[in-house]
Structures are given as C-alpha cells and as structure tokens.
C-alpha cells in the first residue's frame, strides 16, 4: 500500500483540517504545511509578513495571493518537504491552486490527492466557539469535543491555551462567506483533475481520521 506524496486538505473553517493533519502526519510521515499556522507564527514573531497578514486575518478576509503563494512555496522548498507535504489551508483560491500546480509541475511532481472534509455550516459555528489553541506549539483543542487533560493547558508542552482572535462569531461569518465564494470552487477544480476525495467531516474525530487514512492509502503514489 502506498499513499500520495502531495496531499491538499480542503474544507471550510473549523472543518478539522488542522486536527486531522496532525494525525495524518503521525500516520504517513508527511510534513504538515499550514498557511494559517505560518501566518500566526509570523504574527507571534512580529515579522513584516505577520504585520501585513494580521489585518486581513482579523477581518476574516484572505491574505493577498502574491504574499501567500510566496510564503507557502518558500516553505515547500525546505528539505523536510522534499519527500512530499500535507497542505492545510492552502491553496484557497484558484490562483493559488494554479501557482501550486505550476511549482510542483516544474519539479516533476503533482498533487496526488485532495481530501475534501465536508461539514455543514451550523456544525462549524459550534466547533469554532469551543476551539482553544496552544500559545507555544499551536496544537488545537475543543473544550467539549477534544478537551486537553487539564483545562487551559496543552497536553504536548504545558503551554497556555487561548482563543483565536478570528474565532469571534462575526468574523467566523465572514470566513464562511469567503470560503463559499473563493475556496469552494477548488472542489470542482480538483474533481476535474481526478484527485478529489470527499470525506464526511461531521463524524467523531477518530472516524474522520480512519476515513482519511483509508482513502489516502487506496490512492497510488503521486
Ligand atoms: P486558517 O488558520 O487556515 O483557518 P481556517 O481555514 O479558517 O481553518 P481553521 O484553522 O479555523 O479550522 P481547521 O479546519 O484547521 O479546524 P481545526 O482542526 O482547528 O486561516 C486563518 C486565516 O489566515 C484566514 O482566515 C486567512 O485570513 C489567512 N489565510 C490562511 N491561509 C490562507 C491562504 N491560503 N490564502 C489567504 N489567506 C489565508 O478544528 C476546529 C475545532 O473543531 C477544534 O476545536 C477541534 O478540536 C474541533 N474538531 C475538529 N474535528 C472535529 C470533529 N470531527 N468533531 C468535533 N470537533 C472537532
Ligand atoms: Mg487550522
Ligand atoms: Zn502546546
């Protein structure tokens, strides 16, 4: 059994991309590349890129394509991505998808599989309101669905858990609209390329992981 080397997780905000990516990384060894995590790391480190991204993120809008594409392609050029990567949150527009195809194509690679984690909007709102993140390592929890062993404390490194600035209800509504307007066209784009795999993301976390692993293991190496 093999699994594809370049995998793109597509799904609405709070569908569980980050939660599942950590588990898929453990199971498949692919490096997890999450554009939102890269932006948040830049904000923490107060870089110019972070300052530029923050205003867009706080509103729930997308960071402009040129900035985002440059950041993610740079990350993919690091040695730990030479054997493939698990992309989470990128691409999110058709222009980003085309730029990624061009960059991988130039190296003789292609995207092997695109799991689309489908979750209804009303479930997403509930997930966002209970989400907590670790300040130190970015690990994601949910107060009800995926609680840490000790409330407010990260299981991995003891870091303090906090609520993301863009998880406020009004910002979440903007993020959902942006997803439906700009990101959901990627579902057709990847379907036409024959790499889309629909996964029911409205199940317990372990079941979603099982479905993802089963789907990815049945795909030939890309
Ligand atoms: P980003 O960080 O990518 O946010 P997002 O896509 O909105 O997705 P989330 O991280 O909110 O959700 P997730 O799917 O990872 O869910 P999670 O596993 O945490 O982007 C943030 C911002 O950065 C964007 O708005 C934009 O401004 C900018 N940005 C990023 N990438 C960009 C790009 N490519 N182009 C332009 N701008 C970009 O799970 C959510 C919660 O639910 C957790 O609490 C979790 O514990 C819980 N949960 C997960 N699975 C389940 C389950 N099966 N059952 C019950 N609870 C569950
Ligand atoms: Mg995420
Ligand atoms: Zn942590």
mmCIF file of C-alpha atoms and ligand atoms in Angstrom:
data_model
loop_
_atom_site.group_PDB
_atom_site.id
_atom_site.type_symbol
_atom_site.label_atom_id
_atom_site.label_comp_id
_atom_site.label_asym_id
_atom_site.label_seq_id
_atom_site.Cartn_x
_atom_site.Cartn_y
_atom_site.Cartn_z
ATOM 1 C CA UNK A 1 0.000 0.000 0.000
ATOM 2 C CA UNK A 2 1.253 3.460 -0.852
ATOM 3 C CA UNK A 3 -0.072 6.935 -0.298
ATOM 4 C CA UNK A 4 0.318 10.073 -2.408
ATOM 5 C CA UNK A 5 3.193 12.434 -1.584
ATOM 6 C CA UNK A 6 1.498 15.790 -2.099
ATOM 7 C CA UNK A 7 -1.838 15.952 -0.341
ATOM 8 C CA UNK A 8 -4.057 19.038 -0.081
ATOM 9 C CA UNK A 9 -6.729 19.169 2.632
ATOM 10 C CA UNK A 10 -9.669 21.306 1.507
ATOM 11 C CA UNK A 11 -12.523 22.219 3.816
ATOM 12 C CA UNK A 12 -14.328 25.142 5.417
ATOM 13 C CA UNK A 13 -13.030 26.954 8.510
ATOM 14 C CA UNK A 14 -13.085 24.634 11.546
ATOM 15 C CA UNK A 15 -13.836 21.533 9.473
ATOM 16 C CA UNK A 16 -10.936 19.793 11.237
ATOM 17 C CA UNK A 17 -8.112 20.242 8.700
ATOM 18 C CA UNK A 18 -5.528 21.081 11.355
ATOM 19 C CA UNK A 19 -6.742 18.380 13.763
ATOM 20 C CA UNK A 20 -6.597 15.720 11.062
ATOM 21 C CA UNK A 21 -3.307 16.944 9.568
ATOM 22 C CA UNK A 22 -1.500 16.276 12.852
ATOM 23 C CA UNK A 23 -2.828 12.707 12.864
ATOM 24 C CA UNK A 24 -2.071 12.138 9.170
ATOM 25 C CA UNK A 25 1.453 13.415 9.752
ATOM 26 C CA UNK A 26 1.903 10.813 12.503
ATOM 27 C CA UNK A 27 0.481 8.028 10.310
ATOM 28 C CA UNK A 28 2.042 8.920 6.947
ATOM 29 C CA UNK A 29 5.136 10.947 7.882
ATOM 30 C CA UNK A 30 4.284 13.801 5.501
ATOM 31 C CA UNK A 31 5.377 17.269 6.648
ATOM 32 C CA UNK A 32 2.380 19.382 7.701
ATOM 33 C CA UNK A 33 2.353 22.786 5.990
ATOM 34 C CA UNK A 34 -0.487 25.016 7.238
ATOM 35 C CA UNK A 35 -0.689 28.525 5.777
ATOM 36 C CA UNK A 36 -2.718 29.834 8.755
ATOM 37 C CA UNK A 37 -0.112 28.452 11.203
ATOM 38 C CA UNK A 38 2.691 30.073 9.164
ATOM 39 C CA UNK A 39 0.881 33.428 9.310
ATOM 40 C CA UNK A 40 0.246 33.084 13.068
ATOM 41 C CA UNK A 41 3.933 32.218 13.613
ATOM 42 C CA UNK A 42 4.896 35.393 11.720
ATOM 43 C CA UNK A 43 2.468 37.434 13.834
ATOM 44 C CA UNK A 44 3.964 35.969 17.043
ATOM 45 C CA UNK A 45 7.462 36.861 15.823
ATOM 46 C CA UNK A 46 6.275 40.330 14.703
ATOM 47 C CA UNK A 47 7.742 39.971 11.214
ATOM 48 C CA UNK A 48 6.811 42.327 8.358
ATOM 49 C CA UNK A 49 4.864 39.485 6.753
ATOM 50 C CA UNK A 50 2.975 38.888 10.017
ATOM 51 C CA UNK A 51 2.067 42.571 10.369
ATOM 52 C CA UNK A 52 0.822 42.618 6.775
ATOM 53 C CA UNK A 53 -1.277 39.439 7.206
ATOM 54 C CA UNK A 54 -2.806 40.350 10.570
ATOM 55 C CA UNK A 55 -5.312 42.960 9.381
ATOM 56 C CA UNK A 56 -6.720 40.577 6.770
ATOM 57 C CA UNK A 57 -6.909 37.669 9.219
ATOM 58 C CA UNK A 58 -8.580 39.750 11.936
ATOM 59 C CA UNK A 59 -11.348 40.672 9.473
ATOM 60 C CA UNK A 60 -11.703 37.080 8.261
ATOM 61 C CA UNK A 61 -10.542 38.008 4.762
ATOM 62 C CA UNK A 62 -7.889 36.203 2.755
ATOM 63 C CA UNK A 63 -4.338 37.499 2.754
ATOM 64 C CA UNK A 64 -3.484 38.579 -0.845
ATOM 65 C CA UNK A 65 -2.460 35.776 -3.200
ATOM 66 C CA UNK A 66 1.029 37.058 -4.037
ATOM 67 C CA UNK A 67 2.097 37.198 -0.370
ATOM 68 C CA UNK A 68 0.509 33.849 0.470
ATOM 69 C CA UNK A 69 1.847 31.996 -2.561
ATOM 70 C CA UNK A 70 5.388 33.258 -1.956
ATOM 71 C CA UNK A 71 5.251 32.215 1.714
ATOM 72 C CA UNK A 72 3.963 28.684 1.076
ATOM 73 C CA UNK A 73 6.189 27.949 -1.930
ATOM 74 C CA UNK A 74 9.170 29.064 0.147
ATOM 75 C CA UNK A 75 8.110 26.664 2.927
ATOM 76 C CA UNK A 76 7.746 23.824 0.379
ATOM 77 C CA UNK A 77 11.329 24.408 -0.782
ATOM 78 C CA UNK A 78 12.707 23.396 2.648
ATOM 79 C CA UNK A 79 14.410 19.976 2.818
ATOM 80 C CA UNK A 80 11.705 18.466 5.061
ATOM 81 C CA UNK A 81 9.228 18.848 2.172
ATOM 82 C CA UNK A 82 11.444 17.165 -0.436
ATOM 83 C CA UNK A 83 9.610 13.873 0.084
ATOM 84 C CA UNK A 84 6.182 15.484 -0.070
ATOM 85 C CA UNK A 85 3.868 17.524 2.111
ATOM 86 C CA UNK A 86 0.421 17.679 3.593
ATOM 87 C CA UNK A 87 -1.015 21.103 2.785
ATOM 88 C CA UNK A 88 -3.659 22.540 5.138
ATOM 89 C CA UNK A 89 -5.395 25.840 4.317
ATOM 90 C CA UNK A 90 -3.519 26.345 1.033
ATOM 91 C CA UNK A 91 -4.495 26.670 -1.754
ATOM 92 C CA UNK A 92 -7.626 28.669 -1.022
ATOM 93 C CA UNK A 93 -8.193 30.436 -4.364
ATOM 94 C CA UNK A 94 -7.949 29.238 -7.954
ATOM 95 C CA UNK A 95 -4.883 31.461 -8.475
ATOM 96 C CA UNK A 96 -3.167 29.738 -5.529
ATOM 97 C CA UNK A 97 -4.101 26.294 -6.877
ATOM 98 C CA UNK A 98 -2.675 27.136 -10.303
ATOM 99 C CA UNK A 99 0.527 28.523 -8.773
ATOM 100 C CA UNK A 100 0.955 25.352 -6.723
ATOM 101 C CA UNK A 101 0.376 23.122 -9.762
ATOM 102 C CA UNK A 102 2.942 25.128 -11.730
ATOM 103 C CA UNK A 103 5.550 24.972 -8.954
ATOM 104 C CA UNK A 104 5.138 21.228 -8.377
ATOM 105 C CA UNK A 105 4.974 20.574 -12.131
ATOM 106 C CA UNK A 106 8.292 22.367 -12.647
ATOM 107 C CA UNK A 107 9.864 19.750 -10.353
ATOM 108 C CA UNK A 108 8.100 16.826 -11.992
ATOM 109 C CA UNK A 109 5.605 16.448 -9.131
ATOM 110 C CA UNK A 110 1.840 16.689 -8.957
ATOM 111 C CA UNK A 111 -0.833 16.668 -6.286
ATOM 112 C CA UNK A 112 -1.788 13.068 -5.606
ATOM 113 C CA UNK A 113 -4.937 13.520 -3.570
ATOM 114 C CA UNK A 114 -7.242 16.257 -2.290
ATOM 115 C CA UNK A 115 -9.436 15.136 0.592
ATOM 116 C CA UNK A 116 -12.396 17.500 0.888
ATOM 117 C CA UNK A 117 -13.550 17.473 4.510
ATOM 118 C CA UNK A 118 -17.252 18.313 4.261
ATOM 119 C CA UNK A 119 -19.025 19.756 7.338
ATOM 120 C CA UNK A 120 -22.326 21.739 7.454
ATOM 121 C CA UNK A 121 -22.088 25.433 8.399
ATOM 122 C CA UNK A 122 -24.086 25.116 11.654
ATOM 123 C CA UNK A 123 -21.658 22.469 12.972
ATOM 124 C CA UNK A 124 -18.698 24.715 12.095
ATOM 125 C CA UNK A 125 -20.012 27.549 14.257
ATOM 126 C CA UNK A 126 -20.198 25.221 17.282
ATOM 127 C CA UNK A 127 -16.673 23.948 16.681
ATOM 128 C CA UNK A 128 -15.188 27.421 16.364
ATOM 129 C CA UNK A 129 -16.764 28.672 19.579
ATOM 130 C CA UNK A 130 -15.135 25.887 21.631
ATOM 131 C CA UNK A 131 -11.746 25.842 19.932
ATOM 132 C CA UNK A 132 -8.632 26.553 22.011
ATOM 133 C CA UNK A 133 -5.049 26.740 20.743
ATOM 134 C CA UNK A 134 -1.674 26.367 22.459
ATOM 135 C CA UNK A 135 0.335 29.606 22.554
ATOM 136 C CA UNK A 136 3.585 27.675 22.339
ATOM 137 C CA UNK A 137 3.052 24.931 19.738
ATOM 138 C CA UNK A 138 -0.276 25.842 18.111
ATOM 139 C CA UNK A 139 -1.928 22.481 18.956
ATOM 140 C CA UNK A 140 -5.718 22.691 18.570
ATOM 141 C CA UNK A 141 -8.278 21.543 21.165
ATOM 142 C CA UNK A 142 -12.016 21.810 21.697
ATOM 143 C CA UNK A 143 -13.491 22.341 25.166
ATOM 144 C CA UNK A 144 -16.094 19.599 24.541
ATOM 145 C CA UNK A 145 -15.075 17.511 21.520
ATOM 146 C CA UNK A 146 -11.310 17.309 22.056
ATOM 147 C CA UNK A 147 -10.500 18.593 25.563
ATOM 148 C CA UNK A 148 -6.954 18.736 26.943
ATOM 149 C CA UNK A 149 -6.215 16.549 30.011
ATOM 150 C CA UNK A 150 -6.050 19.702 32.180
ATOM 151 C CA UNK A 151 -8.367 22.590 31.183
ATOM 152 C CA UNK A 152 -6.442 25.521 29.686
ATOM 153 C CA UNK A 153 -3.144 23.599 29.437
ATOM 154 C CA UNK A 154 -1.574 21.981 26.333
ATOM 155 C CA UNK A 155 -1.070 18.172 26.582
ATOM 156 C CA UNK A 156 2.070 18.355 24.452
ATOM 157 C CA UNK A 157 4.150 21.025 26.191
ATOM 158 C CA UNK A 158 2.120 22.534 29.050
ATOM 159 C CA UNK A 159 1.607 25.777 27.090
ATOM 160 C CA UNK A 160 -1.291 28.118 27.851
ATOM 161 C CA UNK A 161 -4.422 27.644 25.714
ATOM 162 C CA UNK A 162 -6.114 30.684 24.139
ATOM 163 C CA UNK A 163 -8.949 31.543 21.772
ATOM 164 C CA UNK A 164 -8.043 32.736 18.278
ATOM 165 C CA UNK A 165 -8.830 36.420 17.545
ATOM 166 C CA UNK A 166 -10.638 35.442 14.338
ATOM 167 C CA UNK A 167 -12.900 32.920 16.106
ATOM 168 C CA UNK A 168 -15.352 35.662 17.138
ATOM 169 C CA UNK A 169 -18.853 34.956 15.706
ATOM 170 C CA UNK A 170 -18.935 37.974 13.345
ATOM 171 C CA UNK A 171 -15.503 37.133 11.907
ATOM 172 C CA UNK A 172 -16.462 33.485 11.516
ATOM 173 C CA UNK A 173 -19.424 34.533 9.373
ATOM 174 C CA UNK A 174 -17.049 36.452 7.085
ATOM 175 C CA UNK A 175 -14.664 33.472 6.928
ATOM 176 C CA UNK A 176 -17.525 31.169 5.932
ATOM 177 C CA UNK A 177 -18.671 33.567 3.198
ATOM 178 C CA UNK A 178 -15.107 33.900 1.889
ATOM 179 C CA UNK A 179 -14.830 30.113 1.875
ATOM 180 C CA UNK A 180 -18.044 29.674 -0.116
ATOM 181 C CA UNK A 181 -17.165 32.468 -2.579
ATOM 182 C CA UNK A 182 -13.450 31.917 -3.177
ATOM 183 C CA UNK A 183 -12.370 28.492 -1.897
ATOM 184 C CA UNK A 184 -15.247 26.139 -2.688
ATOM 185 C CA UNK A 185 -14.565 26.462 -6.489
ATOM 186 C CA UNK A 186 -11.448 24.387 -5.758
ATOM 187 C CA UNK A 187 -13.702 21.387 -5.179
ATOM 188 C CA UNK A 188 -14.657 21.368 -8.888
ATOM 189 C CA UNK A 189 -11.120 22.238 -9.930
ATOM 190 C CA UNK A 190 -9.647 19.175 -8.198
ATOM 191 C CA UNK A 191 -12.608 16.971 -9.083
ATOM 192 C CA UNK A 192 -11.941 17.666 -12.763
ATOM 193 C CA UNK A 193 -8.314 16.665 -12.228
ATOM 194 C CA UNK A 194 -9.494 13.365 -10.757
ATOM 195 C CA UNK A 195 -7.829 13.829 -7.347
ATOM 196 C CA UNK A 196 -10.751 14.897 -5.142
ATOM 197 C CA UNK A 197 -11.907 12.545 -2.366
ATOM 198 C CA UNK A 198 -14.972 13.587 -0.385
ATOM 199 C CA UNK A 199 -14.768 12.787 3.325
ATOM 200 C CA UNK A 200 -17.632 13.153 5.800
ATOM 201 C CA UNK A 201 -16.114 15.527 8.358
ATOM 202 C CA UNK A 202 -19.260 15.565 10.507
ATOM 203 C CA UNK A 203 -18.262 12.467 12.485
ATOM 204 C CA UNK A 204 -16.174 11.887 15.616
ATOM 205 C CA UNK A 205 -12.524 12.889 15.145
ATOM 206 C CA UNK A 206 -11.222 9.265 15.127
ATOM 207 C CA UNK A 207 -13.736 8.200 12.470
ATOM 208 C CA UNK A 208 -12.712 11.070 10.200
ATOM 209 C CA UNK A 209 -9.069 10.031 10.599
ATOM 210 C CA UNK A 210 -9.904 6.414 9.708
ATOM 211 C CA UNK A 211 -11.806 7.501 6.590
ATOM 212 C CA UNK A 212 -8.957 9.789 5.531
ATOM 213 C CA UNK A 213 -6.300 7.094 6.000
ATOM 214 C CA UNK A 214 -8.359 4.524 4.152
ATOM 215 C CA UNK A 215 -8.947 6.933 1.260
ATOM 216 C CA UNK A 216 -5.306 8.049 1.051
ATOM 217 C CA UNK A 217 -3.911 4.516 1.236
ATOM 218 C CA UNK A 218 -6.016 3.486 -1.730
ATOM 219 C CA UNK A 219 -4.518 6.255 -3.893
ATOM 220 C CA UNK A 220 -1.386 5.464 -5.893
ATOM 221 C CA UNK A 221 1.787 7.400 -5.111
ATOM 222 C CA UNK A 222 1.860 10.760 -6.959
HETATM 223 P P1 LIG B 1 -6.599 29.028 8.895
HETATM 224 O O1 LIG B 1 -5.765 29.007 10.114
HETATM 225 O O2 LIG B 1 -6.260 28.121 7.782
HETATM 226 O O3 LIG B 1 -8.106 28.854 9.319
HETATM 227 P P2 LIG B 1 -9.353 28.114 8.618
HETATM 228 O O4 LIG B 1 -9.242 27.581 7.277
HETATM 229 O O5 LIG B 1 -10.456 29.085 8.857
HETATM 230 O O6 LIG B 1 -9.454 26.822 9.348
HETATM 231 P P3 LIG B 1 -9.335 26.602 10.841
HETATM 232 O O7 LIG B 1 -7.905 26.547 11.260
HETATM 233 O O8 LIG B 1 -10.252 27.596 11.526
HETATM 234 O O9 LIG B 1 -10.025 25.183 11.004
HETATM 235 P P4 LIG B 1 -9.472 23.707 10.796
HETATM 236 O O10 LIG B 1 -10.153 23.134 9.606
HETATM 237 O O11 LIG B 1 -7.984 23.641 10.859
HETATM 238 O O12 LIG B 1 -10.133 23.042 12.080
HETATM 239 P P5 LIG B 1 -9.485 22.534 13.470
HETATM 240 O O13 LIG B 1 -8.778 21.246 13.240
HETATM 241 O O14 LIG B 1 -8.776 23.623 14.175
HETATM 242 O O15 LIG B 1 -6.615 30.513 8.323
HETATM 243 C C1 LIG B 1 -6.811 31.622 9.155
HETATM 244 C C2 LIG B 1 -6.713 32.903 8.342
HETATM 245 O O16 LIG B 1 -5.397 33.011 7.753
HETATM 246 C C3 LIG B 1 -7.673 33.006 7.159
HETATM 247 O O17 LIG B 1 -8.942 33.487 7.540
HETATM 248 C C4 LIG B 1 -6.899 33.970 6.243
HETATM 249 O O18 LIG B 1 -7.028 35.299 6.678
HETATM 250 C C5 LIG B 1 -5.458 33.552 6.451
HETATM 251 N N1 LIG B 1 -5.053 32.505 5.479
HETATM 252 C C6 LIG B 1 -4.661 31.226 5.765
HETATM 253 N N2 LIG B 1 -4.376 30.552 4.647
HETATM 254 C C7 LIG B 1 -4.587 31.406 3.606
HETATM 255 C C8 LIG B 1 -4.494 31.291 2.194
HETATM 256 N N3 LIG B 1 -4.119 30.126 1.604
HETATM 257 N N4 LIG B 1 -4.787 32.382 1.440
HETATM 258 C C9 LIG B 1 -5.131 33.547 2.010
HETATM 259 N N5 LIG B 1 -5.280 33.729 3.342
HETATM 260 C C10 LIG B 1 -5.002 32.672 4.142
HETATM 261 O O19 LIG B 1 -10.861 22.180 14.228
HETATM 262 C C11 LIG B 1 -11.746 23.214 14.641
HETATM 263 C C12 LIG B 1 -12.311 22.889 16.039
HETATM 264 O O20 LIG B 1 -13.182 21.770 15.950
HETATM 265 C C13 LIG B 1 -11.225 22.486 17.063
HETATM 266 O O21 LIG B 1 -11.617 22.990 18.317
HETATM 267 C C14 LIG B 1 -11.259 20.942 17.040
HETATM 268 O O22 LIG B 1 -10.864 20.383 18.284
HETATM 269 C C15 LIG B 1 -12.712 20.656 16.730
HETATM 270 N N6 LIG B 1 -12.913 19.469 15.879
HETATM 271 C C16 LIG B 1 -12.151 19.072 14.821
HETATM 272 N N7 LIG B 1 -12.662 17.950 14.256
HETATM 273 C C17 LIG B 1 -13.789 17.645 14.973
HETATM 274 C C18 LIG B 1 -14.771 16.601 14.872
HETATM 275 N N8 LIG B 1 -14.674 15.647 13.920
HETATM 276 N N9 LIG B 1 -15.779 16.604 15.749
HETATM 277 C C19 LIG B 1 -15.876 17.570 16.732
HETATM 278 N N10 LIG B 1 -14.977 18.574 16.875
HETATM 279 C C20 LIG B 1 -13.950 18.623 16.004
HETATM 280 MG MG1 LIG B 2 -6.479 25.096 11.003
HETATM 281 ZN ZN1 LIG B 3 1.477 23.125 23.019
#
